[in-house]
XYZ file of C-alpha atoms in Angstrom:
715
model
C 32.317 -27.849 22.845
C 28.581 -27.805 22.244
C 25.798 -25.240 22.113
C 24.400 -24.165 25.454
C 20.821 -25.560 25.624
C 19.562 -22.032 26.382
C 20.538 -21.011 22.870
C 19.396 -24.031 20.873
C 16.220 -22.163 19.888
C 18.426 -19.858 17.784
C 19.386 -22.738 15.525
C 15.921 -23.893 14.542
C 15.160 -23.684 10.784
C 12.477 -21.198 9.755
C 10.308 -21.332 6.638
C 10.123 -18.135 4.573
C 7.554 -18.744 1.847
C 9.085 -21.228 -0.612
C 12.541 -21.277 1.041
C 13.853 -22.317 4.445
C 16.515 -20.557 6.503
C 18.811 -23.018 8.322
C 18.686 -21.004 11.563
C 17.355 -17.782 13.095
C 20.415 -15.604 12.434
C 19.549 -13.047 9.776
C 22.141 -10.585 8.488
C 19.835 -7.753 7.492
C 20.733 -5.467 4.588
C 23.603 -3.134 5.388
C 25.865 -0.900 3.363
C 29.490 -1.872 2.768
C 30.764 1.179 0.911
C 31.753 -1.199 -1.916
C 28.633 -1.274 -4.051
C 28.551 -2.071 -7.752
C 32.110 -0.851 -8.267
C 33.675 -3.571 -6.078
C 31.706 -6.780 -6.755
C 34.563 -9.127 -5.798
C 35.043 -7.413 -2.458
C 31.331 -7.433 -1.768
C 30.985 -11.115 -2.618
C 33.911 -12.069 -0.378
C 32.502 -10.094 2.553
C 29.042 -11.682 2.277
C 30.581 -15.131 1.822
C 32.438 -14.747 5.130
C 29.124 -13.934 6.854
C 27.597 -17.145 5.493
C 30.648 -19.142 6.547
C 30.241 -17.670 10.014
C 26.781 -19.183 10.312
C 24.315 -16.440 9.384
C 21.335 -18.359 7.997
C 20.265 -15.459 5.787
C 22.785 -13.010 4.331
C 21.492 -9.879 2.620
C 23.104 -7.402 0.252
C 23.141 -3.670 0.688
C 20.633 -1.465 -1.126
C 20.418 -2.314 -4.816
C 19.119 0.272 -7.285
C 16.424 -0.921 -9.683
C 16.867 1.947 -12.162
C 19.247 4.861 -12.936
C 16.674 7.305 -11.554
C 17.777 5.926 -8.172
C 21.465 6.852 -8.114
C 23.223 7.340 -4.788
C 26.672 8.216 -6.142
C 29.255 8.738 -4.788
C 28.129 6.330 -2.060
C 28.574 2.583 -2.424
C 25.300 1.075 -3.676
C 24.492 -1.916 -5.860
C 22.672 -1.863 -9.196
C 20.471 -4.325 -11.071
C 20.037 -2.367 -14.279
C 21.319 -4.902 -16.806
C 22.905 -8.281 -17.413
C 26.360 -7.103 -16.320
C 24.830 -6.530 -12.881
C 23.308 -10.021 -12.938
C 26.767 -11.455 -13.589
C 28.388 -9.449 -10.813
C 25.699 -10.102 -8.216
C 25.663 -13.824 -9.002
C 29.141 -13.871 -7.420
C 27.602 -12.736 -4.139
C 24.730 -15.227 -4.308
C 27.176 -18.044 -5.081
C 29.466 -17.031 -2.201
C 26.529 -17.117 0.222
C 25.165 -20.417 -1.104
C 28.583 -22.047 -0.789
C 28.004 -22.227 2.962
C 24.348 -23.250 2.922
C 22.821 -19.855 3.671
C 19.990 -18.050 1.917
C 20.907 -15.025 -0.189
C 18.671 -11.940 0.049
C 18.785 -8.826 -2.118
C 17.362 -5.436 -1.153
C 15.848 -3.823 -4.256
C 15.791 -0.069 -3.800
C 14.489 3.173 -5.223
C 15.320 6.257 -3.212
C 12.931 8.732 -4.825
C 13.657 12.191 -3.451
C 16.194 10.652 -1.077
C 18.814 10.179 -3.798
C 20.940 12.764 -5.561
C 21.301 11.328 -9.100
C 24.479 13.362 -9.567
C 26.044 10.675 -11.743
C 23.098 9.616 -13.923
C 21.587 13.129 -13.964
C 18.114 11.618 -14.039
C 15.286 13.690 -12.594
C 14.355 12.932 -9.009
C 10.989 11.247 -8.496
C 8.593 11.573 -5.581
C 4.893 11.081 -4.805
C 4.472 14.857 -4.711
C 6.740 17.673 -5.842
C 9.252 18.443 -3.124
C 12.782 19.552 -2.446
C 15.501 16.943 -2.661
C 16.329 15.238 0.638
C 20.003 15.962 -0.073
C 20.650 19.684 0.044
C 21.220 20.598 -3.590
C 19.730 22.894 -6.231
C 16.417 21.631 -7.553
C 14.058 18.976 -6.329
C 11.899 16.011 -7.176
C 8.935 16.099 -9.529
C 5.603 14.499 -8.739
C 5.212 11.110 -10.391
C 2.354 10.790 -12.868
C 0.560 7.534 -13.660
C 3.087 6.626 -16.343
C 5.920 7.139 -13.855
C 4.171 4.826 -11.410
C 3.678 2.216 -14.138
C 7.376 2.545 -15.030
C 8.388 2.175 -11.403
C 6.362 -1.019 -11.069
C 7.986 -2.350 -14.233
C 11.488 -1.503 -12.937
C 10.751 -3.401 -9.716
C 9.498 -6.439 -11.643
C 12.466 -6.474 -14.013
C 14.950 -6.086 -11.168
C 13.223 -8.919 -9.296
C 13.568 -11.179 -12.348
C 17.240 -10.293 -12.641
C 17.690 -10.972 -8.934
C 16.170 -14.404 -9.366
C 18.397 -15.066 -12.339
C 21.449 -14.053 -10.293
C 20.508 -16.748 -7.794
C 18.949 -14.865 -4.877
C 16.456 -16.657 -2.629
C 14.779 -13.629 -1.002
C 13.833 -10.482 -2.924
C 12.960 -7.295 -1.059
C 10.305 -4.646 -1.509
C 12.025 -1.809 0.305
C 9.640 0.579 2.099
C 11.866 1.953 4.820
C 14.376 4.699 5.594
C 12.318 7.405 3.888
C 12.861 5.954 0.400
C 10.313 6.115 -2.450
C 7.708 3.521 -1.380
C 7.789 4.942 2.130
C 7.384 8.443 0.719
C 4.058 7.227 -0.702
C 3.030 5.887 2.727
C 3.737 9.021 4.743
C 1.398 11.994 4.831
C 4.452 14.209 5.239
C 5.582 13.484 1.676
C 2.420 12.261 -0.074
C -0.011 15.070 -0.889
C -1.592 13.382 -3.890
C -5.337 13.537 -4.535
C -5.615 10.506 -6.848
C -5.879 6.799 -5.977
C -2.306 6.862 -4.598
C -2.911 9.646 -2.079
C -5.220 10.762 0.694
C -6.581 7.920 2.800
C -4.067 5.385 4.113
C -5.557 2.655 1.932
C -4.622 4.762 -1.111
C -1.157 5.566 0.184
C -0.552 1.845 0.742
C -1.626 1.028 -2.826
C 1.830 1.269 -4.391
C 3.445 -0.956 -1.758
C 0.675 -3.526 -2.201
C 1.231 -3.486 -5.968
C 4.988 -3.796 -5.497
C 4.570 -6.919 -3.394
C 2.121 -8.459 -5.853
C 4.296 -7.571 -8.846
C 7.424 -8.963 -7.188
C 5.723 -12.224 -6.200
C 4.461 -12.621 -9.750
C 7.939 -11.895 -11.160
C 9.858 -14.402 -9.048
C 7.247 -17.148 -9.032
C 7.327 -19.910 -6.452
C 11.094 -20.234 -6.085
C 11.949 -16.987 -4.250
C 10.538 -15.480 -1.080
C 9.389 -11.858 -1.093
C 10.295 -9.725 1.933
C 9.042 -6.290 2.877
C 11.294 -3.939 4.767
C 9.000 -1.432 6.426
C 9.661 1.447 8.777
C 6.776 1.120 11.226
C 7.637 4.415 12.917
C 9.393 7.398 11.356
C 9.745 9.106 14.749
C 8.139 12.346 13.581
C 5.196 12.158 15.951
C 1.520 12.233 14.946
C 2.249 13.924 11.599
C 4.077 10.831 10.371
C 3.880 7.049 10.410
C 3.812 5.759 14.002
C 3.897 2.263 15.442
C 0.747 3.024 17.450
C -1.061 4.419 14.415
C -0.570 4.092 10.680
C 2.545 1.932 10.945
C 0.477 -0.741 12.646
C -2.376 -0.255 10.188
C -0.082 -0.795 7.192
C 1.083 -4.132 8.595
C -2.516 -5.118 9.341
C -3.595 -4.272 5.777
C -0.791 -6.295 4.181
C -0.226 -8.818 6.965
C -0.262 -12.051 4.938
C 0.856 -10.714 1.556
C 4.684 -10.893 1.812
C 6.615 -13.955 2.935
C 8.589 -12.044 5.586
C 8.399 -8.744 7.432
C 11.660 -6.888 8.107
C 10.631 -4.003 10.379
C 12.470 -1.088 11.928
C 12.241 2.622 12.714
C 13.075 5.397 10.264
C 13.091 9.172 10.100
C 16.774 8.886 9.264
C 19.412 6.195 9.116
C 20.669 7.567 12.411
C 17.496 6.432 14.157
C 17.719 2.875 12.849
C 21.465 2.538 13.448
C 21.605 4.593 16.631
C 24.952 4.305 18.390
C 25.451 2.743 21.820
C 26.094 6.227 23.169
C 22.411 6.993 22.721
C 20.622 3.624 22.814
C 20.714 0.253 24.630
C 20.706 -3.216 23.091
C 17.281 -4.062 21.644
C 16.243 -0.402 21.559
C 13.721 -0.843 18.722
C 11.515 -3.369 20.529
C 9.012 -0.798 21.796
C 8.255 0.173 18.201
C 8.371 -3.175 16.385
C 7.105 -5.560 19.057
C 3.497 -5.495 17.809
C 4.222 -6.897 14.350
C 4.217 -10.595 15.230
C 0.794 -10.177 16.852
C -0.835 -9.108 13.571
C 0.769 -11.489 11.047
C 1.508 -15.196 10.791
C 4.507 -14.529 8.565
C 8.032 -14.573 10.036
C 9.349 -11.286 11.391
C 12.886 -9.938 11.674
C 14.113 -6.724 13.267
C 17.337 -5.261 14.592
C 18.626 -3.712 17.790
C 22.400 -4.142 17.884
C 22.022 -7.556 19.519
C 25.247 -8.856 21.062
C 24.083 -11.039 23.977
C 22.948 -14.612 23.176
C 20.563 -14.424 26.130
C 18.936 -11.309 24.717
C 18.692 -12.982 21.316
C 17.042 -16.116 22.692
C 14.734 -13.920 24.757
C 13.549 -12.101 21.637
C 12.438 -15.429 20.158
C 10.879 -16.879 23.323
C 8.962 -13.681 24.092
C 7.518 -13.613 20.584
C 9.111 -10.352 19.474
C 10.564 -11.776 16.269
C 11.360 -15.042 14.510
C 14.887 -14.095 13.450
C 17.680 -12.201 15.129
C 18.330 -9.389 12.719
C 21.788 -7.896 12.772
C 23.932 -5.604 10.686
C 26.561 -4.102 12.992
C 26.983 -7.209 15.215
C 27.553 -9.278 12.060
C 30.275 -6.828 11.033
C 31.993 -6.895 14.417
C 31.923 -10.694 14.401
C 30.891 -12.515 11.221
C 31.282 -15.795 13.137
C 28.936 -14.832 15.975
C 26.381 -17.610 15.172
C 29.013 -20.311 14.825
C 30.631 -19.325 18.123
C 27.293 -19.664 19.908
C 26.647 -22.999 18.205
C 30.044 -24.300 19.299
C 29.748 -23.062 22.888
C 32.342 -20.332 22.347
C 30.143 -17.332 23.100
C 32.915 -15.973 25.327
C 34.954 -15.427 22.151
C 32.395 -13.197 20.405
C 33.765 -9.805 19.348
C 30.818 -7.784 20.580
C 29.810 -4.712 18.602
C 30.596 -1.559 20.587
C 28.051 0.563 18.710
C 30.586 3.246 17.777
C 29.226 3.452 14.194
C 32.620 3.591 12.535
C 31.000 1.194 10.053
C 28.403 3.835 9.206
C 31.167 6.413 8.800
C 32.789 4.298 6.108
C 29.682 4.309 3.945
C 29.073 8.014 4.604
C 32.637 8.696 3.466
C 32.179 6.504 0.346
C 34.896 4.033 1.318
C 34.796 0.286 2.080
C 33.586 -0.937 5.441
C 35.628 -0.493 8.626
C 35.024 -1.760 12.161
C 36.674 -0.944 15.476
C 36.308 -4.498 16.775
C 36.963 -6.416 13.547
C 40.009 -5.178 11.587
C 39.472 -7.826 8.877
C 36.108 -6.479 7.683
C 36.413 -5.029 4.190
C 39.779 -6.749 3.767
C 38.470 -10.218 2.841
C 39.192 -9.901 -0.877
C 41.567 -6.929 -0.887
C 44.111 -8.439 1.517
C 42.846 -12.010 1.832
C 42.187 -11.588 5.556
C 39.853 -14.001 7.345
C 38.453 -13.097 10.773
C 39.073 -16.539 12.277
C 41.917 -18.056 10.256
C 45.453 -16.768 10.024
C 48.744 -18.116 8.705
C 51.243 -19.550 11.160
C 54.478 -17.792 12.056
C 57.065 -17.311 9.374
C 60.082 -17.586 11.681
C 61.195 -18.224 15.251
C 61.440 -14.472 15.874
C 60.562 -13.068 19.303
C 58.630 -9.807 19.443
C 58.386 -7.098 22.098
C 55.234 -4.968 21.954
C 55.449 -1.812 24.064
C 52.090 -0.339 25.001
C 48.866 -2.192 25.816
C 46.399 0.160 24.202
C 44.158 -0.889 21.297
C 47.017 -1.162 18.786
C 49.339 -3.041 21.137
C 46.663 -5.439 22.377
C 45.550 -6.332 18.854
C 49.125 -6.694 17.657
C 50.091 -8.989 20.534
C 46.936 -11.078 20.162
C 47.368 -11.570 16.416
C 51.061 -12.392 16.777
C 50.143 -14.912 19.448
C 47.535 -16.484 17.182
C 50.263 -16.908 14.579
C 52.483 -18.647 17.143
C 55.139 -15.994 17.744
C 56.707 -15.556 21.165
C 55.507 -12.149 22.396
C 56.235 -9.929 25.368
C 53.654 -7.181 25.905
C 54.901 -4.434 28.209
C 52.697 -1.644 29.570
C 54.100 1.292 31.522
C 50.989 1.699 33.649
C 49.157 -0.755 35.841
C 45.933 -0.452 33.824
C 45.741 -2.146 30.427
C 43.740 -0.771 27.511
C 45.388 2.603 26.970
C 43.052 5.264 25.615
C 40.140 2.795 25.520
C 40.170 2.415 29.299
C 39.977 6.189 29.648
C 37.455 6.950 26.947
C 35.083 4.200 28.092
C 34.531 6.201 31.311
C 32.852 9.013 29.367
C 29.032 9.256 29.369
C 27.475 6.657 27.060
C 30.772 5.068 26.003
C 31.012 2.147 28.446
C 30.542 -0.374 25.605
C 33.837 0.806 24.106
C 35.613 -1.110 26.886
C 34.768 -4.264 24.897
C 37.743 -3.433 22.659
C 40.037 -3.976 25.642
C 38.080 -6.737 27.360
C 37.781 -9.004 24.316
C 41.483 -8.811 23.572
C 42.547 -9.392 27.157
C 40.234 -12.405 27.361
C 41.588 -13.869 24.141
C 45.197 -13.109 25.131
C 44.575 -15.282 28.160
C 44.219 -18.191 25.718
C 47.562 -17.502 24.017
C 50.355 -19.407 25.785
C 53.073 -17.713 23.738
C 52.161 -14.185 24.933
C 53.461 -12.801 28.228
C 51.983 -9.580 29.619
C 53.935 -7.229 31.898
C 51.908 -4.325 33.358
C 53.705 -1.647 35.366
C 56.778 -1.976 33.148
C 58.015 1.343 31.843
C 60.910 0.555 29.499
C 63.812 2.710 28.431
C 65.992 2.118 25.383
C 68.570 0.132 27.382
C 65.814 -2.065 28.810
C 64.490 -2.820 25.347
C 67.903 -3.634 23.934
C 68.744 -5.901 26.850
C 65.786 -8.212 26.138
C 67.359 -9.701 23.023
C 64.179 -9.713 20.941
C 64.164 -9.708 17.144
C 61.407 -7.104 16.623
C 60.224 -4.165 18.693
C 56.733 -2.795 18.096
C 56.033 0.569 19.685
C 52.358 1.229 20.464
C 52.942 3.979 23.009
C 49.984 6.110 21.971
C 49.682 9.880 21.939
C 48.890 12.834 24.169
C 46.620 15.835 23.762
C 48.215 19.100 22.683
C 48.468 22.078 25.032
C 49.207 24.780 22.448
C 45.732 25.148 20.910
C 46.682 23.779 17.498
C 43.854 21.722 16.058
C 41.937 21.077 12.871
C 41.184 24.772 12.284
C 43.983 26.583 14.123
C 47.438 26.052 12.631
C 49.559 28.284 14.872
C 50.028 28.096 18.664
C 47.455 30.137 20.570
C 48.844 32.725 23.022
C 48.192 31.220 26.456
C 49.872 31.754 29.790
C 50.843 28.543 31.565
C 48.149 27.885 34.132
C 46.826 25.052 36.277
C 43.357 26.065 35.095
C 44.112 25.237 31.427
C 43.819 21.482 31.002
C 43.682 18.788 28.336
C 41.554 15.618 28.271
C 44.592 13.740 29.629
C 44.518 15.953 32.729
C 40.812 15.307 33.239
C 41.341 11.548 32.989
C 44.270 11.824 35.424
C 41.961 13.422 38.000
C 43.049 17.060 37.803
C 40.987 19.454 39.912
C 38.257 21.210 37.935
C 36.805 24.536 38.998
C 33.763 26.059 37.349
C 32.665 27.640 35.194
C 34.116 25.208 32.659
C 34.922 26.181 29.091
C 35.572 23.322 26.635
C 37.208 24.260 23.346
C 36.698 21.602 20.662
C 38.837 21.831 17.536
C 39.003 18.038 17.083
C 35.311 17.593 16.145
C 34.818 13.915 16.986
C 33.317 12.594 20.251
C 35.772 13.885 22.860
C 34.736 17.540 23.176
C 31.029 16.854 23.520
C 31.491 13.834 25.794
C 33.824 15.751 28.135
C 31.415 18.693 28.239
C 28.641 16.292 29.216
C 30.823 14.583 31.834
C 31.697 17.894 33.472
C 28.096 19.097 33.362
C 26.955 15.890 35.043
C 29.573 16.597 37.723
C 27.644 19.794 38.544
C 29.646 22.432 36.686
C 28.313 25.215 34.503
C 29.713 24.368 31.060
C 30.190 26.173 27.767
C 31.523 24.402 24.690
C 33.088 26.441 21.879
C 34.080 25.272 18.402
C 35.293 26.878 15.165
C 32.672 25.008 13.127
C 28.948 25.781 12.726
C 27.879 22.595 14.567
C 29.270 20.626 17.475
C 31.207 17.387 17.022
C 30.889 17.827 13.274
C 32.693 14.595 12.283
C 30.022 12.603 14.122
C 27.828 13.371 11.126
C 29.774 10.487 9.585
C 28.721 8.159 12.435
C 25.081 9.368 12.245
C 25.401 10.861 15.738
C 25.804 14.621 15.320
C 22.119 15.444 15.786
C 21.957 13.352 18.947
C 25.197 14.846 20.307
C 24.080 18.447 19.920
C 20.552 17.699 21.112
C 21.820 16.030 24.278
C 24.243 18.838 25.121
C 21.518 21.438 24.647
C 19.127 19.431 26.819
C 21.816 19.361 29.517
C 21.822 23.195 29.444
C 25.357 23.376 28.112
C 25.960 26.732 26.448
C 27.157 26.630 22.835
C 29.557 29.054 21.158
C 29.721 28.094 17.486
C 31.946 29.359 14.647
C 34.585 30.824 16.968
C 38.331 30.125 17.111
C 40.240 30.371 20.347
C 42.428 33.478 20.011
C 44.026 33.729 23.472
C 43.616 32.647 27.084
C 44.994 34.182 30.285
C 43.918 35.023 33.833
C 40.625 33.153 33.594
C 39.499 34.882 30.390
C 39.462 33.330 26.914
C 39.116 35.391 23.757
C 37.402 33.878 20.720
C 37.436 35.270 17.188
C 34.415 34.805 14.943
C 35.579 32.720 11.969
C 33.598 34.980 9.614
C 34.082 38.505 10.939
C 37.046 38.226 13.307
C 35.053 39.971 16.048
C 36.250 39.064 19.528
C 34.004 37.450 22.132
C 35.234 36.950 25.699
C 34.333 34.146 28.091
C 35.424 33.825 31.699
C 36.420 30.399 32.943
C 37.470 28.601 36.069
C 38.807 25.771 33.909
C 39.563 25.752 30.182
C 39.760 22.305 28.581
C 41.593 22.156 25.238
C 40.288 19.400 22.946
C 42.381 20.136 19.874
C 45.035 17.912 18.294
C 47.104 15.009 19.574
C 50.857 14.433 19.419
C 52.409 10.996 18.989
C 54.390 9.733 21.993
C 57.836 9.086 20.501
C 60.162 9.290 23.512
C 61.124 5.619 23.415
C 61.325 5.571 19.630
C 63.669 8.568 19.650
C 65.853 6.950 22.301
C 66.060 3.696 20.344
C 66.919 5.619 17.190
C 69.713 7.429 19.022
C 71.045 4.097 20.313
C 71.614 2.823 16.787
C 75.154 4.183 16.723
C 76.076 2.687 20.113
C 74.846 -0.849 19.449
C 75.863 -2.976 16.515
C 72.903 -5.364 16.688
C 69.656 -3.448 17.192
C 66.275 -5.089 16.561
C 63.885 -3.814 13.902
C 61.678 -1.132 15.422
C 58.204 -0.267 14.117
C 55.698 2.297 15.348
C 52.001 1.494 15.055
C 48.736 3.203 15.932
C 48.581 6.584 17.619
C 52.326 6.763 18.302
C 52.829 6.841 14.548
C 49.825 8.987 13.575
C 47.003 9.700 16.051
C 43.629 8.615 14.653
C 40.566 6.594 15.677
C 40.544 3.451 17.801
C 39.526 1.546 14.671
C 42.647 2.778 12.885
C 44.835 1.787 15.822
C 43.385 -1.737 15.955
C 43.795 -2.113 12.193
C 47.418 -0.980 12.406
C 48.210 -3.529 15.100
C 46.535 -6.299 13.147
C 48.270 -5.374 9.903
C 51.741 -5.459 11.437
C 51.087 -8.878 12.941
C 49.622 -10.261 9.707
C 52.510 -8.970 7.618
C 55.419 -9.973 9.852
C 57.882 -12.139 7.886
C 55.906 -11.851 4.667
C 57.669 -10.726 1.474
C 56.941 -7.107 0.570
C 54.948 -8.035 -2.511
C 52.555 -10.109 -0.398
C 51.575 -7.057 1.675
C 50.295 -4.963 -1.243
C 46.473 -4.936 -1.283
C 44.607 -5.879 -4.445
C 42.538 -3.329 -6.334
C 39.368 -3.915 -8.294
C 39.519 -2.325 -11.706
C 36.627 -1.729 -14.124
C 35.957 -4.519 -16.592
C 34.131 -3.925 -19.850
C 31.969 -6.456 -21.631
C 32.197 -6.422 -25.407
C 28.909 -5.392 -26.923
C 27.372 -4.208 -23.651
C 24.448 -1.860 -24.149
C 23.795 1.339 -22.208
C 21.082 0.957 -19.582
C 18.479 2.817 -21.614
C 18.992 0.519 -24.607
C 18.373 -2.694 -22.705
C 15.098 -4.409 -23.580
C 12.568 -5.152 -20.813
C 13.125 -8.452 -19.054
C 10.607 -11.204 -19.752
C 9.557 -13.346 -16.822
C 10.075 -16.811 -18.340
C 13.698 -15.976 -19.140
C 14.437 -16.128 -15.428
C 14.043 -19.873 -15.382
C 15.946 -20.637 -18.575
C 19.270 -18.878 -18.107
C 19.915 -19.023 -14.366
C 22.241 -22.017 -14.502
C 24.087 -20.665 -17.537
C 24.627 -17.348 -15.781
C 26.026 -19.162 -12.754
C 28.437 -21.148 -14.898
C 29.725 -18.060 -16.674
C 30.310 -16.271 -13.368
C 32.233 -19.136 -11.817
C 34.399 -19.369 -14.915
C 35.315 -15.672 -14.967
C 38.528 -14.330 -13.555
């Protein structure tokens, strides 16, 4: 198969200063949760991106000095020669597939916490820390600014020595250089404050210093937030954001532009933004510079991507989340296999991983983060280890992924679904406001299952234990899902809540099944992810008066991990949904619910026509229990394994991962299923960071090849 002519423009090479990208696919910097503590994992992940056809592959944020410490989150460091050695692994892994390697040099200023290094926070002007903690950041004096410029230069030289082709000056996401740009955080009265030309001075010097440090072998990129979404008091794309680009238009070799204010604005989920949502803010940049431009927008459609280039919005298709969901997205377009792309659903589970300080996860791509740890590849998989036949019961996210992966390995698979609709919980949850893109989890797997001749699918097939045993399969995989609890037990309430049985007390399952709803509606959320808020919105849009109650001080509190909580609560308030925060459900009967304040115990009463309990979920084990009971009556019973929600209810991402893991591990010896762990390595004679001598520019040229050799020879 060959590339569709409509998309050939995406595969044109593009010059970036002294280097050339082989195509227009640019994996912009994104966090992995691995950072400097897991260099092998990070290198393997970036290498897979390059293998998948991304012409430029960037690292996550890389600290230039211990005064920029984001612990416990996963960030990179370029403080010393040990970091050069570790990061050279990543550059080598990217170069192995012909891609350019980019590194995002970073100083967070007041937007770090420095809890590990215990260095003082730095900022243009004295201010509170961006992380809520005792203390704050001190105003940088001229010596601090000179030190900062030196740290950037030295890190750039180390980056060049590690083998990177593109070195970033990072002025986005409210980090230190951006703090100098914005009037909100820069109240200086010297040459670095006041008029915009003064506030731009440090960024201009950074670019000049970095270009001088790397010479004519590396490109210098600027990542700039052209709009911080704080209105006229901040940087805006119609005002000072545009002026900054105009002032510096030809100075860097590439502009990487986005919106800021918070990471949640830049990586806004599909629930609150469409594909290409940043265009209104960044579209002006190409009109004021001749240098190549890249931006992001959760691009998943090849037609949208090609349109961005043809309409002159950008020169590259920037992507973080789409490159996580499918590292082989470019290669699939090149080979005419765009129908096989695992499209990003914009759920931001990837963002949650970094916010939880753990390696990357993805709902669509269960292999992300497992490249080194488990040796998983997104497109290649070992063949079957036996002639075993497998029955998978349940065609939700776990069952679909399990059946697909088993089919890819060559196993004979029967996939049985009790209902007539495939997709399980995904098919239900995708009907909620803003969550239609989640249906891609189901649709991609059903499409790919259609290409697996060894997989047979049987909808409308509710199986009992005798049915299962009569099929003569070797393995039974139960992916029968879970159901929502009716007793009020959730994350905060550990004992059943006194409630009289009533047709007016429902669960999300009842709502999805079409149960009659009478207002006023009272939603009780003790699960704290998306369901409570999304159901409240759905019922409000249906015309009901809605109140949502929760034991926690904010709504949908776990969506803070997915950078959505602000948007969730804002949207519910704008829909005129009443909020009852910090209250546990104490009882419900006769259309009246009693709530106890979590602090004082005082009772508040709310009348309801319908009470919807969004609390915990219970695994569906009916078939598993029946098969277990049949063990004594049958001498030859197949191995039976529960996966996904019917083992332990969790996220869709966890269910998909569970299905994939079972299929990958089938017929492997136990020792082959144990994931690897990266352990600290210590270099004899290594100096502490504050004892390392400044890096001299010429050294970059002389030791690069030696550093590469030593890295390749290490274990």
